[in-house]
Coordinates of C-alpha atoms in Angstrom, one line a residue:
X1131 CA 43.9 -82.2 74.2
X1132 CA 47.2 -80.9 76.0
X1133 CA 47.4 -78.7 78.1
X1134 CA 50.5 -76.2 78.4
X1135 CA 52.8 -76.6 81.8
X1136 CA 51.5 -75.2 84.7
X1137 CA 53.9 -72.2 85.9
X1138 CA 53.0 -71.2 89.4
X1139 CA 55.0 -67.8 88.9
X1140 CA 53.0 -66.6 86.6
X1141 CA 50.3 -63.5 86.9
X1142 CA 47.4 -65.2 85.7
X1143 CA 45.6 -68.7 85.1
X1144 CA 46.4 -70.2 81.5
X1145 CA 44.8 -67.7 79.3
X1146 CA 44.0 -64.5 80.9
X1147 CA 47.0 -63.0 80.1
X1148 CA 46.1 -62.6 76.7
X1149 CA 45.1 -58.8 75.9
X1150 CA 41.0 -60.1 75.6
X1151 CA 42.0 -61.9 79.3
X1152 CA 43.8 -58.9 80.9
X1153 CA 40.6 -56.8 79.9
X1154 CA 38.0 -59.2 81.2
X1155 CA 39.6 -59.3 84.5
X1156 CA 40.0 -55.6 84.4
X1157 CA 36.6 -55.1 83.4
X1158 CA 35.2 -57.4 86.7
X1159 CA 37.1 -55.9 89.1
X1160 CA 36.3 -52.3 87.8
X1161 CA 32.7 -53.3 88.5
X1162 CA 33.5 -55.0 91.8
X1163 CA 35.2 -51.7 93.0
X1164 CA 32.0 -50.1 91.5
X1165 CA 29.7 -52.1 93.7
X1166 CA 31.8 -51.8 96.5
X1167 CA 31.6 -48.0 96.3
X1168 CA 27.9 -47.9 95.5
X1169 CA 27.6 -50.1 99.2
X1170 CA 29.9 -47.8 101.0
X1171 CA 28.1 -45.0 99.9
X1172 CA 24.4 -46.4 100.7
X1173 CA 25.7 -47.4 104.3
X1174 CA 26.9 -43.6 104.7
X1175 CA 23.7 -42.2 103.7
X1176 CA 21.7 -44.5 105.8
X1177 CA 24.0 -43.4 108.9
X1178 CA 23.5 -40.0 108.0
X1179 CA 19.6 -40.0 108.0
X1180 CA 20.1 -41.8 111.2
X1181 CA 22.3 -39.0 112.7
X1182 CA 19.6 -36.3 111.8
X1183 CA 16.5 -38.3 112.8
X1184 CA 18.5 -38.2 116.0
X1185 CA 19.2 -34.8 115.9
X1186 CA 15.9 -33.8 115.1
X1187 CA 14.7 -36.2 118.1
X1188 CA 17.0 -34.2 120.7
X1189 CA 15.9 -30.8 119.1
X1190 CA 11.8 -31.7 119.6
X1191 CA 12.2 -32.5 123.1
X1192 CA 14.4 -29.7 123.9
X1193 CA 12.0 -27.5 122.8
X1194 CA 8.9 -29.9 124.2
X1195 CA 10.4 -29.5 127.4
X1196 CA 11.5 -25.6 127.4
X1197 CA 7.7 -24.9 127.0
X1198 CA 7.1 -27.0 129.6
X1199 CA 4.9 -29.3 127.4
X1200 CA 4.3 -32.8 128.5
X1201 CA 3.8 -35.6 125.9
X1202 CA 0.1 -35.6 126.0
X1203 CA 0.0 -32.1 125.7
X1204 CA 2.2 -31.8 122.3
X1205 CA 0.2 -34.5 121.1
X1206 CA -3.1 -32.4 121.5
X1207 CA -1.5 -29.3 120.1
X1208 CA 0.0 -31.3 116.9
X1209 CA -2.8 -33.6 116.1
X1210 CA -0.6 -36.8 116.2
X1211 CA -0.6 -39.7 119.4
X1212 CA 2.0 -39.2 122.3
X1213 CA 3.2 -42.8 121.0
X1214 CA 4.1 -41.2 117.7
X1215 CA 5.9 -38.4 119.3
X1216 CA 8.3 -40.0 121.6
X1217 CA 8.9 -42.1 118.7
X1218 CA 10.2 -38.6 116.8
X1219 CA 11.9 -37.6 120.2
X1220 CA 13.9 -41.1 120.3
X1221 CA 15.2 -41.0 116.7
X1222 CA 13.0 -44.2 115.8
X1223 CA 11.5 -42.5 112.9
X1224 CA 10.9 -45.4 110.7
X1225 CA 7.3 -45.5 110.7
X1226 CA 6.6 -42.0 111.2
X1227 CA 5.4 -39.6 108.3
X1228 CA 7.7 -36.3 107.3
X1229 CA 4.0 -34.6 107.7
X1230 CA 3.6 -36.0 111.1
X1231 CA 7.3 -34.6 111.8
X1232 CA 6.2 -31.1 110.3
X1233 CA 3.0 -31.2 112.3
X1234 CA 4.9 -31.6 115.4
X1235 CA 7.6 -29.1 114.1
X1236 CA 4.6 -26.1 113.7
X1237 CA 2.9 -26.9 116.9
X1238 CA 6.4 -26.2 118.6
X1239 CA 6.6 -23.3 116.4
X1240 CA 10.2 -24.5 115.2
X1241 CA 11.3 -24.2 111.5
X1242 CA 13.4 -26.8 109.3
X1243 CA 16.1 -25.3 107.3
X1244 CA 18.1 -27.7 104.7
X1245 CA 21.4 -27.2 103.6
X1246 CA 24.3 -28.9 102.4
X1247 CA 27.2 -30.2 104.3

């Protein structure tokens, strides 16, 4: 079998610059770029829950600590452990409930409003 000279100026190995080769390698990197994208956009949602866990953390002990509420306190009032609430006040909200976070949102008598950014 021969093989044709190899031509270092030209665009593509031997064989992909046929039509069927020129769409093949279109095709992959259309689906890399896709990939790509669908990464970039999973790491900015995952920074943006972040950002509102921490948000939501500043806004409980704000309000913890203008009613003069210690942790103990807020935990008796909200039916959840002290542990679980600096937890929610620290941002760390991996292991914590949305329930627990609503229970500690109506024992500080503060509402959650969702809208888009």
């Amino acid at each position: 079998m021969a093989y044709p000279p190899f031509n270092p100026w030209q665009n593509a190995p031997f064989g992909q610059n046929t039509p069927a080769g020129v769409d093949s390698l279109h095709m992959q990197q259309q689906a890399m770029l896709q990939q790509q994208q669908m990464l970039l956009e999973q790491q900015h949602n995952k920074l943006h829950a972040m950002t509102m866990a921490q948000d939501l953390g500043r806004l409980v002990t704000m309000r913890r600590t203008s009613l003069g509420l210690g942790h103990e306190q807020l935990a008796a009032l909200s039916g959840i452990s002290a542990y679980e609430i600096m937890q929610i006040e620290s941002g760390n909200m991996n292991s914590i409930s949305m329930e627990k976070c609503f229970m500690v949102m109506a024992a500080l008598r503060l509402n959650l409003s969702a809208y888009a950014i």
